[in-house]
Every structure is written in C-alpha cells, then in structure tokens.
Coordinates of C-alpha atoms in Angstrom, one line a residue:
Chain K
M1 CA 19.3 -117.6 17.0
A2 CA 17.3 -115.6 19.8
E3 CA 20.8 -114.6 21.1
Q4 CA 21.8 -113.2 17.7
I5 CA 18.5 -111.3 17.4
S6 CA 19.0 -109.7 20.8
E7 CA 22.7 -108.9 20.2
S8 CA 22.0 -107.0 16.9
R9 CA 19.1 -105.0 18.9
Y10 CA 21.7 -104.4 21.5
K11 CA 24.1 -103.2 18.8
R12 CA 21.4 -101.1 17.3
R13 CA 20.5 -99.4 20.7
R14 CA 24.2 -98.6 21.1
R15 CA 24.5 -97.3 17.6
R16 CA 21.5 -95.0 18.2
N17 CA 22.9 -93.7 21.7
A18 CA 26.5 -92.9 20.1
T19 CA 24.6 -91.1 17.2
A20 CA 22.5 -89.1 19.7
T21 CA 25.6 -88.2 21.6
I22 CA 27.4 -87.0 18.5
L23 CA 24.6 -84.9 17.6
A24 CA 24.3 -83.4 21.0
L25 CA 28.0 -82.6 20.8
A26 CA 27.5 -81.2 17.4
A27 CA 24.6 -79.1 18.7
T28 CA 26.5 -77.7 21.6
M29 CA 29.4 -76.8 19.3
V30 CA 27.1 -75.0 17.1
G31 CA 25.6 -72.9 19.9
L32 CA 29.2 -72.2 21.2
G33 CA 30.6 -71.6 17.6
W34 CA 27.9 -69.0 17.1
L35 CA 28.9 -67.2 20.1
V36 CA 32.5 -67.2 19.0
L37 CA 31.6 -66.1 15.3
I38 CA 29.6 -63.2 16.6
L39 CA 31.9 -62.0 19.2
G40 CA 35.1 -62.7 17.0
A41 CA 33.3 -60.7 14.1
L42 CA 32.7 -57.8 16.6
L43 CA 36.1 -57.8 18.2
W44 CA 37.8 -57.8 14.6
Q45 CA 35.6 -55.2 13.0
G46 CA 35.2 -53.0 16.2
F47 CA 38.6 -52.8 17.3
S48 CA 40.2 -51.5 14.3
G49 CA 38.0 -48.2 14.8
L50 CA 38.5 -48.0 18.4
S51 CA 40.3 -44.9 19.3
V52 CA 40.4 -41.9 21.8
A53 CA 38.3 -39.9 19.2
V54 CA 35.4 -42.2 19.6
F55 CA 34.8 -41.1 23.0
T56 CA 35.6 -37.5 22.6
E57 CA 34.2 -36.4 19.4
M58 CA 30.7 -35.9 17.9
T59 CA 29.1 -38.2 15.3
P60 CA 30.5 -36.9 12.2
P61 CA 28.6 -36.0 8.7
P62 CA 29.3 -38.8 5.9
G63 CA 32.9 -38.7 4.8
A64 CA 34.5 -37.0 7.9
A65 CA 36.2 -38.3 11.0
G66 CA 34.6 -38.2 14.3
G67 CA 33.4 -40.1 17.2
L68 CA 30.3 -41.3 19.3
L69 CA 30.5 -38.9 22.2
N70 CA 27.0 -37.5 21.7
P71 CA 25.3 -40.9 21.5
I72 CA 27.3 -42.4 24.3
V73 CA 26.2 -39.5 26.4
G74 CA 22.5 -39.8 25.4
S75 CA 22.4 -43.4 25.9
L76 CA 23.8 -43.0 29.5
M77 CA 21.2 -40.3 30.3
L78 CA 18.4 -42.3 28.8
T79 CA 19.5 -45.5 30.8
V80 CA 19.7 -43.5 34.2
L81 CA 16.4 -41.9 33.4
A82 CA 14.8 -45.3 32.6
V83 CA 16.4 -46.8 35.9
A84 CA 15.2 -43.8 38.1
I85 CA 11.7 -44.1 36.9
G86 CA 11.3 -48.0 36.5
T87 CA 13.2 -49.3 39.6
P88 CA 11.1 -47.8 42.2
I89 CA 7.9 -48.9 40.8
G90 CA 9.4 -52.4 40.1
I91 CA 10.7 -52.7 43.6
L92 CA 7.3 -51.6 45.2
A93 CA 5.3 -53.8 43.0
G94 CA 7.7 -56.7 43.8
T95 CA 7.3 -55.9 47.5
Y96 CA 3.6 -56.2 47.6
M97 CA 3.7 -59.4 45.9
A98 CA 6.3 -61.0 48.0
E99 CA 5.4 -59.4 51.5
Y100 CA 1.7 -58.3 51.4
G101 CA -0.1 -60.5 49.0
R102 CA 2.0 -63.5 48.6
H103 CA -1.0 -65.8 48.2
D104 CA -3.7 -63.5 46.9
V105 CA -5.3 -63.3 43.5
L106 CA -3.8 -59.9 42.6
T107 CA -0.4 -61.1 43.0
S108 CA -0.9 -64.2 40.8
V109 CA -2.6 -62.0 38.1
V110 CA 0.2 -59.7 38.4
R111 CA 2.9 -62.2 38.1
F112 CA 1.4 -63.7 35.0
I113 CA 0.8 -60.5 33.3
N114 CA 4.5 -59.3 34.4
D115 CA 6.0 -62.4 32.8
I116 CA 4.3 -61.7 29.6
L117 CA 5.4 -58.0 29.7
L118 CA 9.0 -59.3 30.4
S119 CA 9.1 -60.9 26.8
A120 CA 6.5 -58.7 24.9
P121 CA 7.9 -57.0 21.8
S122 CA 9.9 -53.9 22.5
I123 CA 8.7 -52.1 19.5
V124 CA 5.2 -52.3 20.7
V125 CA 6.3 -50.3 23.7
G126 CA 7.7 -47.7 21.3
L127 CA 4.6 -47.4 19.7
F128 CA 2.7 -47.0 23.0
I129 CA 4.9 -44.4 24.2
Y130 CA 4.6 -42.7 20.9
E131 CA 0.7 -42.6 21.2
V132 CA 0.6 -41.5 24.9
M133 CA 3.6 -39.1 25.0
V134 CA 5.2 -38.1 21.7
A135 CA 1.9 -37.4 19.9
P136 CA 0.2 -35.4 22.7
M137 CA 3.5 -33.5 23.2
G138 CA 3.9 -32.9 19.5
H139 CA 7.5 -33.9 19.4
F140 CA 10.2 -36.5 20.0
S141 CA 11.9 -36.2 23.2
G142 CA 14.5 -37.9 25.4
L143 CA 11.9 -37.8 28.1
A144 CA 9.8 -40.2 25.9
G145 CA 12.9 -42.5 25.3
G146 CA 13.4 -42.9 28.9
V147 CA 10.0 -43.6 29.8
A148 CA 9.9 -46.2 27.0
L149 CA 13.0 -47.8 28.4
A150 CA 11.5 -47.6 31.9
V151 CA 8.5 -49.8 30.9
L152 CA 10.9 -52.3 30.0
V153 CA 12.8 -52.0 33.3
I154 CA 9.8 -52.6 35.4
P155 CA 9.1 -56.2 34.6
V156 CA 12.6 -57.3 35.1
V157 CA 12.9 -55.4 38.6
V158 CA 9.4 -56.8 39.6
R159 CA 10.4 -60.4 38.8
T160 CA 13.8 -60.3 40.8
T161 CA 12.6 -58.3 43.7
E162 CA 9.7 -60.7 44.2
D163 CA 12.1 -63.6 43.8
M164 CA 14.7 -62.3 46.3
L165 CA 12.3 -61.1 48.6
T166 CA 10.7 -64.4 48.8
L167 CA 14.0 -66.1 49.5
V168 CA 14.3 -63.9 52.7
P169 CA 13.8 -66.4 55.7
N170 CA 10.7 -65.8 57.5
A171 CA 12.5 -66.1 60.9
L172 CA 13.9 -62.6 60.1
R173 CA 10.5 -61.0 59.7
E174 CA 9.1 -62.9 62.7
A175 CA 12.1 -61.7 64.8
A176 CA 11.5 -58.0 63.6
T177 CA 7.7 -58.3 64.5
S178 CA 8.3 -59.8 68.0
I179 CA 10.3 -56.9 69.0
G180 CA 7.5 -54.7 67.8
L181 CA 8.8 -53.3 64.4
P182 CA 5.8 -52.2 62.2
R183 CA 5.5 -54.1 58.8
S184 CA 6.7 -51.3 56.6
L185 CA 10.1 -50.9 58.8
T186 CA 10.3 -54.6 58.8
I187 CA 10.3 -54.6 55.0
T188 CA 12.5 -51.7 54.5
R189 CA 15.1 -52.1 57.3
I190 CA 15.3 -55.9 57.4
C191 CA 14.0 -57.7 54.2
Y192 CA 15.5 -55.1 51.7
R193 CA 18.9 -55.5 53.5
A194 CA 18.8 -59.3 53.5
A195 CA 18.0 -59.4 49.7
R196 CA 20.0 -56.4 48.6
A197 CA 22.4 -58.3 46.5
G198 CA 19.6 -60.0 44.6
M199 CA 17.8 -56.9 44.2
L200 CA 20.8 -55.1 42.8
T201 CA 21.3 -57.8 40.4
G202 CA 17.8 -57.3 39.0
V203 CA 18.6 -53.7 38.4
L204 CA 22.0 -54.6 36.7
L205 CA 20.0 -57.2 34.4
A206 CA 17.4 -54.5 33.5
V207 CA 20.3 -52.0 32.7
A208 CA 21.8 -54.8 30.6
R209 CA 18.4 -55.4 28.9
I210 CA 17.8 -51.7 27.9
S211 CA 21.3 -50.7 26.9
G212 CA 21.0 -52.5 23.6
E213 CA 17.5 -51.8 22.9
T214 CA 16.8 -49.9 19.7
A215 CA 13.0 -50.6 18.6
P216 CA 11.4 -48.4 21.6
L217 CA 13.8 -45.4 20.9
L218 CA 13.2 -45.1 17.3
F219 CA 10.0 -43.2 17.3
T220 CA 10.3 -41.8 20.9
S221 CA 14.0 -40.2 21.5
L222 CA 14.6 -40.4 17.8
N223 CA 18.2 -39.3 17.1
N224 CA 20.3 -36.2 17.2
Q225 CA 23.2 -35.4 15.1
F226 CA 24.6 -32.8 17.4
W227 CA 25.5 -32.4 21.1
S228 CA 22.4 -32.2 23.1
T229 CA 21.6 -33.0 26.7
N230 CA 18.1 -31.7 26.6
L231 CA 15.6 -34.3 27.5
N232 CA 12.9 -32.3 26.1
A233 CA 14.3 -32.6 22.5
P234 CA 15.4 -35.5 20.4
I235 CA 18.5 -37.1 21.8
A236 CA 21.0 -39.4 20.4
S237 CA 21.5 -42.9 21.6
L238 CA 24.1 -45.4 20.8
P239 CA 21.7 -48.1 19.3
V240 CA 19.8 -45.8 17.2
V241 CA 23.2 -44.3 15.6
I242 CA 24.3 -47.8 15.0
F243 CA 21.1 -48.6 13.2
Q244 CA 21.6 -45.5 11.2
F245 CA 25.0 -45.7 10.4
A246 CA 25.2 -49.4 9.6
L247 CA 22.6 -49.1 7.0
S248 CA 24.2 -46.0 5.5
P249 CA 26.4 -46.6 2.4
Y250 CA 29.4 -44.7 3.8
K251 CA 32.3 -46.7 5.0
D252 CA 33.4 -44.2 7.8
W253 CA 29.8 -44.6 9.3
Q254 CA 29.7 -48.3 8.8
S255 CA 33.0 -48.5 10.7
L256 CA 31.6 -46.3 13.7
A257 CA 28.6 -48.5 13.7
W258 CA 30.9 -51.7 14.3
T259 CA 32.9 -49.8 17.0
G260 CA 29.6 -48.8 18.7
A261 CA 28.4 -52.4 18.5
L262 CA 31.6 -53.6 20.2
I263 CA 31.0 -50.8 23.0
I264 CA 27.5 -51.9 23.7
T265 CA 28.1 -55.7 23.8
M266 CA 31.1 -55.2 26.1
A267 CA 29.0 -53.0 28.3
V268 CA 26.1 -55.6 28.2
L269 CA 28.3 -58.7 28.7
A270 CA 30.3 -57.1 31.6
L271 CA 26.8 -56.2 33.4
S272 CA 25.2 -59.7 32.9
I273 CA 28.4 -61.4 34.1
S274 CA 28.9 -59.2 37.1
A275 CA 25.0 -59.7 37.8
R276 CA 25.9 -63.5 37.7
A277 CA 28.9 -63.1 40.0
L278 CA 26.6 -61.1 42.4
V279 CA 24.1 -63.9 42.6
A280 CA 26.9 -66.5 43.1
T281 CA 28.4 -64.5 45.9
G282 CA 24.9 -64.0 47.5
K283 CA 24.3 -67.8 47.4
Q284 CA 27.5 -68.4 49.1
S285 CA 27.1 -66.1 52.2
Chain A
M1 CA 9.7 -44.0 78.1
D2 CA 6.2 -45.1 79.3
P3 CA 4.9 -44.0 82.9
S4 CA 6.1 -47.3 84.7
G5 CA 9.7 -46.3 83.7
R6 CA 10.2 -49.1 81.5
R7 CA 11.4 -48.4 78.0
S8 CA 9.0 -50.0 75.4
V9 CA 10.5 -52.1 72.8
T10 CA 8.9 -50.1 70.0
D11 CA 10.6 -47.1 71.5
F12 CA 14.0 -48.8 71.1
A13 CA 13.2 -49.5 67.4
I14 CA 12.4 -46.0 66.6
Q15 CA 15.3 -44.3 68.5
G16 CA 17.6 -46.8 66.6
R17 CA 16.5 -45.3 63.5
G18 CA 17.4 -42.1 65.0
V19 CA 14.2 -40.4 63.6
I20 CA 11.8 -39.8 66.5
V21 CA 12.9 -39.7 70.2
A22 CA 9.6 -40.8 71.8
A23 CA 8.9 -38.6 74.7
A24 CA 6.6 -39.9 77.4
G25 CA 3.5 -38.1 76.3
S26 CA 4.0 -38.5 72.5
R27 CA 3.9 -42.4 72.5
A28 CA 0.4 -42.5 71.3
K29 CA 1.1 -39.9 68.5
V30 CA 4.2 -41.9 67.4
L31 CA 2.3 -45.1 67.3
D32 CA -0.5 -43.4 65.3
R33 CA 2.0 -42.1 62.9
L34 CA 3.6 -45.5 62.4
R35 CA 0.2 -47.1 61.9
L36 CA -0.5 -44.4 59.2
G37 CA 3.0 -44.8 57.6
D38 CA 2.4 -48.7 57.6
A39 CA -0.9 -48.4 55.8
A40 CA 0.6 -45.8 53.4
F41 CA 3.5 -48.1 52.5
R42 CA 1.1 -51.1 51.9
Q43 CA -1.4 -49.2 49.6
L44 CA 1.7 -47.7 47.7
T45 CA 3.2 -51.3 47.0
R46 CA -0.4 -52.3 46.2
A47 CA -0.7 -49.4 43.8
A48 CA 2.6 -50.3 42.3
A49 CA 1.5 -53.9 41.6
V50 CA -1.9 -52.8 40.1
G51 CA 0.3 -50.3 38.1
V52 CA 1.7 -53.2 36.2
L53 CA -1.8 -54.4 35.2
I54 CA -2.6 -50.7 34.3
L55 CA 0.4 -50.5 32.1
L56 CA -0.6 -53.7 30.2
S57 CA -4.1 -52.4 29.6
A58 CA -2.9 -49.0 28.7
V59 CA -0.5 -50.5 25.9
I60 CA -3.6 -52.5 24.6
I61 CA -6.2 -49.4 24.8
S62 CA -3.7 -46.8 23.1
L63 CA -2.7 -49.5 20.5
A64 CA -6.4 -50.1 19.7
K65 CA -7.3 -46.3 19.8
G66 CA -4.6 -45.6 17.3
S67 CA -5.4 -48.3 15.0
I68 CA -9.2 -47.1 14.8
P69 CA -8.7 -45.1 11.7
A70 CA -7.1 -47.8 9.6
L71 CA -9.5 -50.7 11.0
Q72 CA -12.5 -48.4 10.1
T73 CA -11.1 -47.8 6.6
F74 CA -10.3 -51.1 5.6
G75 CA -12.2 -53.3 8.2
F76 CA -11.4 -57.2 8.5
G77 CA -10.1 -57.0 5.0
F78 CA -6.9 -55.4 6.4
L79 CA -6.0 -58.7 7.9
F80 CA -6.1 -60.3 4.5
S81 CA -5.1 -57.9 2.1
E82 CA -1.8 -58.2 0.2
R83 CA -1.7 -54.3 -0.7
W84 CA 0.7 -52.0 0.8
N85 CA 0.7 -48.8 -0.9
P86 CA 1.5 -45.7 1.1
V87 CA 0.9 -43.4 -2.1
T88 CA -2.6 -44.4 -2.7
E89 CA -3.2 -45.1 1.0
N90 CA -4.1 -48.6 0.5
F91 CA -2.9 -51.1 3.4
G92 CA -3.0 -54.7 4.3
A93 CA -1.3 -56.6 6.8
L94 CA -1.1 -60.1 5.0
P95 CA 2.6 -59.8 3.6
A96 CA 3.9 -58.6 7.2
I97 CA 2.0 -61.5 9.0
Y98 CA 3.2 -64.0 6.3
G99 CA 6.6 -63.0 6.8
T100 CA 6.5 -63.0 10.6
V101 CA 5.0 -66.4 10.7
I102 CA 7.4 -67.8 8.0
T103 CA 10.7 -66.4 9.7
S104 CA 9.7 -67.7 13.2
F105 CA 8.7 -71.1 11.8
I106 CA 12.2 -71.4 10.2
A107 CA 13.6 -70.2 13.4
M108 CA 11.7 -72.8 15.5
L109 CA 12.6 -75.6 13.0
I110 CA 16.3 -75.1 13.7
A111 CA 16.4 -73.9 17.2
V112 CA 14.2 -76.7 18.7
P113 CA 16.2 -79.7 17.9
I114 CA 19.3 -77.8 18.5
G115 CA 18.2 -76.5 21.8
L116 CA 16.9 -79.9 23.0
M117 CA 20.1 -81.5 21.9
I118 CA 22.2 -78.9 24.0
A119 CA 20.0 -79.5 27.0
F120 CA 20.5 -83.2 26.6
F121 CA 24.2 -82.7 26.3
L122 CA 24.3 -80.5 29.4
T123 CA 22.3 -82.7 31.7
E124 CA 23.4 -86.1 30.6
L125 CA 26.8 -86.2 28.7
C126 CA 28.9 -83.0 30.0
P127 CA 31.3 -83.5 32.7
Q128 CA 30.2 -81.7 35.8
W129 CA 32.9 -79.0 35.7
L130 CA 32.1 -77.9 32.3
R131 CA 28.3 -77.7 32.9
R132 CA 28.2 -74.1 34.3
P133 CA 30.6 -72.4 31.9
I134 CA 29.0 -74.0 28.8
G135 CA 25.6 -73.2 30.1
T136 CA 26.4 -69.6 30.8
A137 CA 28.1 -69.1 27.4
I138 CA 25.0 -70.3 25.6
E139 CA 22.9 -67.8 27.9
L140 CA 25.2 -64.9 26.9
L141 CA 23.8 -65.5 23.4
A142 CA 20.6 -64.1 24.9
G143 CA 22.3 -61.0 26.5
I144 CA 23.8 -59.8 23.1
P145 CA 21.4 -57.2 21.9
S146 CA 19.4 -57.7 18.9
I147 CA 20.9 -54.8 17.0
I148 CA 24.4 -56.6 17.2
Y149 CA 22.7 -59.7 15.6
G150 CA 21.5 -57.2 13.0
I151 CA 24.8 -55.6 11.9
W152 CA 26.4 -59.0 12.2
G153 CA 23.9 -60.8 9.9
L154 CA 24.1 -57.9 7.4
F155 CA 27.7 -57.7 7.1
V156 CA 29.1 -61.2 7.8
F157 CA 26.3 -63.7 7.7
A158 CA 24.1 -62.7 4.7
P159 CA 27.1 -62.3 2.5
F160 CA 28.4 -65.8 3.7
L161 CA 24.9 -67.5 2.9
Q162 CA 24.8 -65.8 -0.4
Q163 CA 28.0 -67.6 -1.4
T164 CA 27.4 -70.8 0.2
L165 CA 24.1 -72.1 1.3
Q166 CA 21.9 -70.4 -0.8
P167 CA 23.4 -71.3 -4.1
F168 CA 23.7 -74.9 -2.9
L169 CA 19.9 -75.0 -2.0
I170 CA 18.9 -73.3 -5.3
N171 CA 21.0 -75.9 -7.2
T172 CA 19.8 -79.0 -5.3
L173 CA 16.5 -78.4 -3.6
G174 CA 15.4 -75.7 -6.2
N175 CA 15.1 -78.4 -8.8
V176 CA 12.9 -80.9 -6.7
P177 CA 9.4 -80.8 -8.0
G178 CA 6.8 -79.7 -5.3
I179 CA 9.2 -77.9 -2.9
G180 CA 11.5 -76.6 -5.5
S181 CA 9.6 -73.3 -5.6
A182 CA 10.4 -72.7 -1.9
F183 CA 14.2 -72.4 -3.1
A184 CA 13.9 -70.7 -6.3
G185 CA 15.2 -67.3 -7.4
P186 CA 18.6 -65.7 -7.2
P187 CA 20.6 -65.7 -3.7
Y188 CA 20.2 -62.3 -2.3
G189 CA 21.9 -63.1 0.7
I190 CA 19.3 -61.2 2.8
G191 CA 15.8 -62.6 3.0
M192 CA 13.4 -64.7 5.0
L193 CA 15.7 -67.7 5.2
T194 CA 18.5 -65.5 6.6
A195 CA 16.3 -63.8 9.1
G196 CA 15.0 -67.1 10.2
L197 CA 18.3 -68.5 10.7
I198 CA 19.4 -65.4 12.7
L199 CA 16.2 -65.8 14.8
A200 CA 17.0 -69.3 15.5
I201 CA 20.4 -68.3 17.0
M202 CA 18.6 -65.5 19.2
V203 CA 15.8 -67.8 20.7
L204 CA 18.2 -70.8 21.1
P205 CA 19.2 -69.8 24.6
F206 CA 15.6 -69.5 25.8
I207 CA 14.8 -73.0 24.6
T208 CA 18.1 -74.3 25.9
S209 CA 18.1 -72.8 29.4
I210 CA 14.5 -73.8 30.1
S211 CA 14.7 -77.2 28.7
R212 CA 17.9 -77.9 31.0
D213 CA 16.3 -76.5 33.9
V214 CA 13.2 -78.8 33.5
F215 CA 15.4 -81.8 32.6
E216 CA 17.6 -81.3 35.8
A217 CA 14.2 -81.2 37.9
V218 CA 13.2 -84.6 36.8
P219 CA 13.5 -86.8 40.0
A220 CA 16.6 -88.8 40.2
V221 CA 14.7 -92.1 41.1
L222 CA 12.9 -92.0 37.5
K223 CA 16.3 -91.8 35.8
E224 CA 17.9 -94.3 38.1
A225 CA 15.3 -96.8 37.7
A226 CA 15.7 -96.6 33.8
Y227 CA 19.5 -96.6 34.1
G228 CA 18.9 -99.6 36.4
I229 CA 17.3 -101.7 33.6
G230 CA 20.0 -101.0 31.1
C231 CA 18.8 -98.0 29.2
T232 CA 21.4 -96.0 27.3
K233 CA 21.6 -92.3 28.0
W234 CA 19.7 -91.4 24.9
E235 CA 17.0 -93.7 26.0
V236 CA 16.6 -92.3 29.4
T237 CA 16.5 -88.7 27.9
R238 CA 14.1 -89.8 25.1
N239 CA 11.8 -92.2 26.8
V240 CA 12.0 -90.9 30.5
V241 CA 13.3 -87.4 30.9
L242 CA 11.3 -85.9 27.9
P243 CA 7.8 -87.4 28.4
Y244 CA 8.2 -86.3 32.0
T245 CA 9.0 -82.7 31.1
R246 CA 7.0 -82.3 28.0
V247 CA 4.8 -79.5 29.2
G248 CA 7.8 -77.5 30.4
V249 CA 9.7 -78.2 27.1
I250 CA 6.7 -76.9 25.2
G251 CA 6.4 -74.0 27.4
G252 CA 10.0 -73.0 26.8
I253 CA 9.5 -73.5 23.0
M254 CA 6.5 -71.3 23.1
L255 CA 8.6 -68.6 25.1
G256 CA 11.3 -68.8 22.4
L257 CA 8.5 -68.7 19.6
G258 CA 7.0 -65.4 21.2
R259 CA 10.5 -63.8 21.3
A260 CA 11.0 -64.7 17.5
L261 CA 7.7 -63.2 16.6
G262 CA 8.4 -59.8 18.1
E263 CA 11.9 -59.7 17.3
T264 CA 12.6 -56.4 15.6
M265 CA 16.1 -54.9 14.9
A266 CA 17.9 -58.1 13.8
V267 CA 15.1 -58.8 11.3
T268 CA 14.8 -55.2 10.1
F269 CA 18.7 -55.4 9.1
I270 CA 18.3 -58.7 6.9
I271 CA 14.6 -59.4 5.9
G272 CA 15.0 -57.1 2.7
N273 CA 11.7 -55.0 3.6
A274 CA 9.7 -56.0 0.4
H275 CA 5.9 -56.0 0.9
R276 CA 5.2 -59.1 -1.1
I277 CA 4.2 -62.7 -0.4
S278 CA 6.9 -65.0 -2.2
A279 CA 6.8 -68.8 -2.3
S280 CA 10.6 -68.7 -2.3
I281 CA 12.1 -68.5 1.5
L282 CA 15.2 -67.0 -0.3
A283 CA 13.3 -64.0 -1.4
P284 CA 13.3 -60.6 0.6
G285 CA 10.0 -60.3 2.8
T286 CA 8.9 -58.3 5.7
T287 CA 7.8 -58.9 8.9
I288 CA 5.2 -56.9 11.1
S289 CA 8.0 -55.5 13.6
A290 CA 10.4 -54.7 10.7
T291 CA 7.7 -52.9 8.9
I292 CA 6.9 -50.7 11.8
A293 CA 10.7 -50.1 12.5
N294 CA 11.3 -49.1 8.9
E295 CA 8.3 -47.2 8.1
F296 CA 7.0 -45.4 11.1
T297 CA 9.1 -42.3 11.4
E298 CA 8.6 -41.8 7.6
A299 CA 4.9 -42.2 7.7
V300 CA 3.0 -39.2 6.5
G301 CA -0.8 -39.1 7.1
D302 CA -3.1 -40.3 9.7
L303 CA -4.0 -43.4 7.9
Y304 CA -0.5 -44.5 7.2
T305 CA 0.5 -44.2 10.9
S306 CA -2.9 -45.9 11.9
A307 CA -2.0 -48.7 9.7
L308 CA 1.4 -49.2 11.2
I309 CA -0.2 -49.1 14.9
A310 CA -2.9 -51.6 13.8
L311 CA 0.0 -53.8 12.8
G312 CA 1.6 -53.4 16.2
L313 CA -1.7 -54.3 17.7
I314 CA -2.0 -57.5 15.8
L315 CA 1.7 -58.4 16.9
F316 CA 0.9 -57.5 20.4
V317 CA -2.2 -59.8 20.4
I318 CA -0.3 -62.7 18.7
T319 CA 2.6 -62.6 20.9
F320 CA 0.4 -62.2 24.0
I321 CA -1.3 -65.2 23.2
V322 CA 1.6 -67.3 22.6
L323 CA 3.3 -66.0 25.8
A324 CA 0.4 -66.6 27.9
I325 CA 0.1 -70.2 26.6
A326 CA 4.0 -70.6 27.3
R327 CA 3.5 -69.2 30.9
Y328 CA 0.5 -71.3 31.5
L329 CA 2.5 -74.4 30.6
L330 CA 5.5 -73.5 32.6
L331 CA 3.2 -72.8 35.7
R332 CA 1.8 -76.4 35.3
I333 CA 5.1 -77.9 35.3
E334 CA 6.4 -75.8 38.1
R335 CA 3.4 -76.8 40.3
R336 CA 4.2 -80.6 39.4
I337 CA 8.0 -80.4 40.0
G338 CA 7.4 -78.1 43.0

C-alpha cells in the first residue's frame, strides 16, 4: 500500500518534470521563433526594395521613385557627432570610477544613476534636449539631434569603461608607479592600452544603441526632405524617415521604409555581433 | 640627467613619450608640470563623473520647468482627468497613464513566464554547446531597434492578430460574464493587446538574460545537494534555484518593466492613439510615450506643449522609481553572490 502511494507520487513528480521540460522547450522555441519571424519579414520585405538607387538617390515625393541617400548620410553624421561628444565624457567618467574613486561614495552614486540612465526612456531625452536646445535656439537642428543621441551614448560608455578598467590587473598599475610614472600617465598609457578592446566594445555597443533610436530625434533633428549636411538646420535621419514613410498611405514610401528598416537592422546586428566577437577575443588573450 | 650623472627613472619615462627631453636644470620644472597635469586629469575625470549626475538633475529640472504651465492650470487634477482636447486646451493624463500601465502589465504577464522558462532551459536542460548560440540569439532580440518592432507590428503582426487571435478571443472569452468586457468590440488588429504583445517580445531578452545570469551564479553545491537526494531538474530549479535567486529575478523583471513603460516607437505604431479609457484590451488606446511622439511636433500653444512635457515628467518619474528598485535589488543579489 505504502509502496503504491510512493510510486504514484514518483510518477507525478516525473510527469511534472516532463511538463516543465516541454514548456521550457516551447518557451525557447517561441523566443527564437519571434526572432526568425521578425528577421524573416524584414528580409522578405526589405530585399525586394533594395537597389543601387536606395544609396544614390534622395527621398522621393509620394508616387515617385527615389532612395534613402539623404537620411543615410544624416544618420551617419548624427551618429558621428553623438559619439564624438559622448565618448570622451563617458570614458573620463568611467576612468574616475575605476581608477580614482573605486570605493568612494561619488562612484557608487554615479554608478547607480548611470545604470538608471542606461534604461531611461529615450523619448524623455528628446524632450529634455528640446527644452534646453531647440526652444532657446528657436529651430530644430541636427546639432540638437546629435546631442540628444550623445546623452544616450554616455551611460553605455561609462558602464563599459568602468567595467573594463576594473579588470586591468593592479600589478600593471603598481609596476608603472614603481618606475615613477605619474598616475595620469599610468592610466592613459598603461590602463587604457590594456583595456582598449573592451572600451572599443563599449563604443560599438553605444553606436548600435543609437543608430536605431527614433524617439529622441523626432523633435530635435526633425526631418528634412532634401539634401542637407547643415548641422544647424533640420536634418534627415533613417529612423525618422522610416517612421514617416511607414505610417504614410503610399506604397512606394512603405516599401522604402522596409528597405531602410533592413539597412538599420543589419547595421545594428553587425555592430553588436562584432562587439561580442571583440569581447570574446579579448578574453582569450 | 641629475647632477650625480645617473639618469633617473622619471626622466626615462618622459623621454619614452618623446614629449620632453629633460635637461639637467629643468627637472624640477618637469616634475611640477607633471604634478599639475596629474591633478588636472584627476579633476577632469571627476568633473565628468559629476557631469553624469548633473545630466540627470538637468533632465528632471528642465522637464519640471517645462511642465509648470500645465500643472498650474490643471493642478493635481491633471493626473486624474480623462479629457484630452487640444481645441479647448483641456488636458488630462489619465488615459495615457492607463494605457501605459495596461500594456506594460500585459507585456509582463507574457514575458515573465516565458523568460523564466527560457532561463530554466538554458541553465538546466540545454546541451552545453547550444547554450551560447541560443542565449546570444535571444539577446539579439534586445538589439533590434524599436522602430523595427513597430513596422513589423503594424504590417505583419497586427493584421495576423486581427484575423486569428482577436476573433477567437471575442468569440470565446468575450462571452464569459465578468471578464467578457475586456475582450469585447471589433477586432481592430492594432490596440492595447497588440502593443502589450510586442512589448512582451521586446522585454523578453532582458528578463531572460538576467535570470540566466543569476541562475548560473547559484553555488553548485546547493544544486548538487538537491540532485543528490533525487530531485528532478524542475524541482531543483523551482525549489532551490528560484528561491535562492528571487531578489535577482525580481530585479530583472523590474528592469524589463522599466523598459516596457518607457518604450516609444514600437507602441506608437500599433497602439491606435485614442485618448480614451476602454475596458476592452482589444480597443485602441494610447500610452504616455506614444502621445508625446505623436503630438509633440504638432502641438500648438504653450499649454499643449507644456501638457506633453508634463506627461514626459510623469513617465520619467515612474520609470525612475521602477528602475531604481530594479537596480537596488540587483545590487543586493550581486553582493550576496559576490
């Protein structure tokens, strides 16, 4: 009798384990399936519109043929600007946290706040830059868009710089100090070099993060139907053009939006995969 | 060179840089310059670190300043008013807050169990050689820009739901008394349910990767002990791993929630942008971020702009609190696991 009960309990436990296993498998399939579905739709819809004209012609008026040259160039300019502004600040702040104030209060507060900024809604950043730049200047501008993206670059770079500098063995610093190298030179000549791959990863991740960002650009750099490289004027960018074209009723525009989406996604995935590869090689050496 | 004729080590270092060739008399000067440069560099990095804090306060202050006109006009009623009328300049945040909360709730309802089950799969069931590829693939979902989710949701996912899931829900759950009203109305395709589902896909990688990381950090002895007394894999995860990592898992969930609350572009495409509170989750609605993205550039008049900035302030405060709790919990588990 007692044996029977324990056997049925054993069976129940086995059954429960089997159910959980199947559910876990199903969940994983769902997760991977979504990725496949999204990438599949993107390739399917985006490739049909992909041609040389996409990279050589301007955005068309509705009903005409055209390309995405001006938004592509605009996006590149905004990204370069954002990285140029955000990276030095991020690296310096990360340097303080890892090198000078590893255990002080300022560092833990900055780390906490930085982690929050890392996931803060990007549309709020757009509003912030609108308030402090667009409204006082009186017009939308590429500059404001670049600064808005820079605000998103900073937390990513701070985080990776701090992490990577913390990994640099202290023996290196001690060796540098023992031959009389000043602290600042130890950091810039020794630690930065040792952590170079990791810090570059941070910049790549930051670029991946901002290249698809739309929300902070909507009311900073706005959009521009025409060719413009003037950073003091509204400038076209790929995400904003996709947003505008996808929601339009015109088939040509929608098809261009898909193609733009394909370009951005491929760029972002290539960036994040190379960032991963960089980390992997860094760990081996 | 110093007077004794021996070259000091500092001189070597500087010469190695090729910047200054230290002559005998200028040694003190060089050292002074180095000392100065050292202090300057330290202060520069410190200023950058403080700059991060200033950035955050600047965001809050500028949003608060921008929302003064709206808050003065509507007072606390702004939070609880259902009206949103740009013509009569009468604004209330309730529909947007409601939509934000409901879509995020739907997202978490779906993403949390799936994310935890994937973490269970990756840590206990999956063969070693498949762990990295599958984990990376799930994390790639986080790398896809949100506008891609938007365009996919609008053109592929919403029409699909309109023809399949939504009619099914209306015909089955829609007739159940009590919860029926949540599934009433025509299948629009776009709406709060669709937005919630898209958000679920978007936050899934955050929940999965954090849960996996904390699951993996459980000391092997604990799991081995449980396996040793004959526990099944599920029992080990359910009764040993999960209780041990509870704080971290909740932290990961809160992090995902923070993302879901603030997500903008994907939701803007598929929420339907209707400023009303519907009992049915199939109906179009709006969220705070979608309202701002849709209306900000078209907002005429200071009060309209200010009302939208006030919405932004509310969103920032909500996400700040959620993310702060998430970070606090994750810090706690980090300290414990070490």
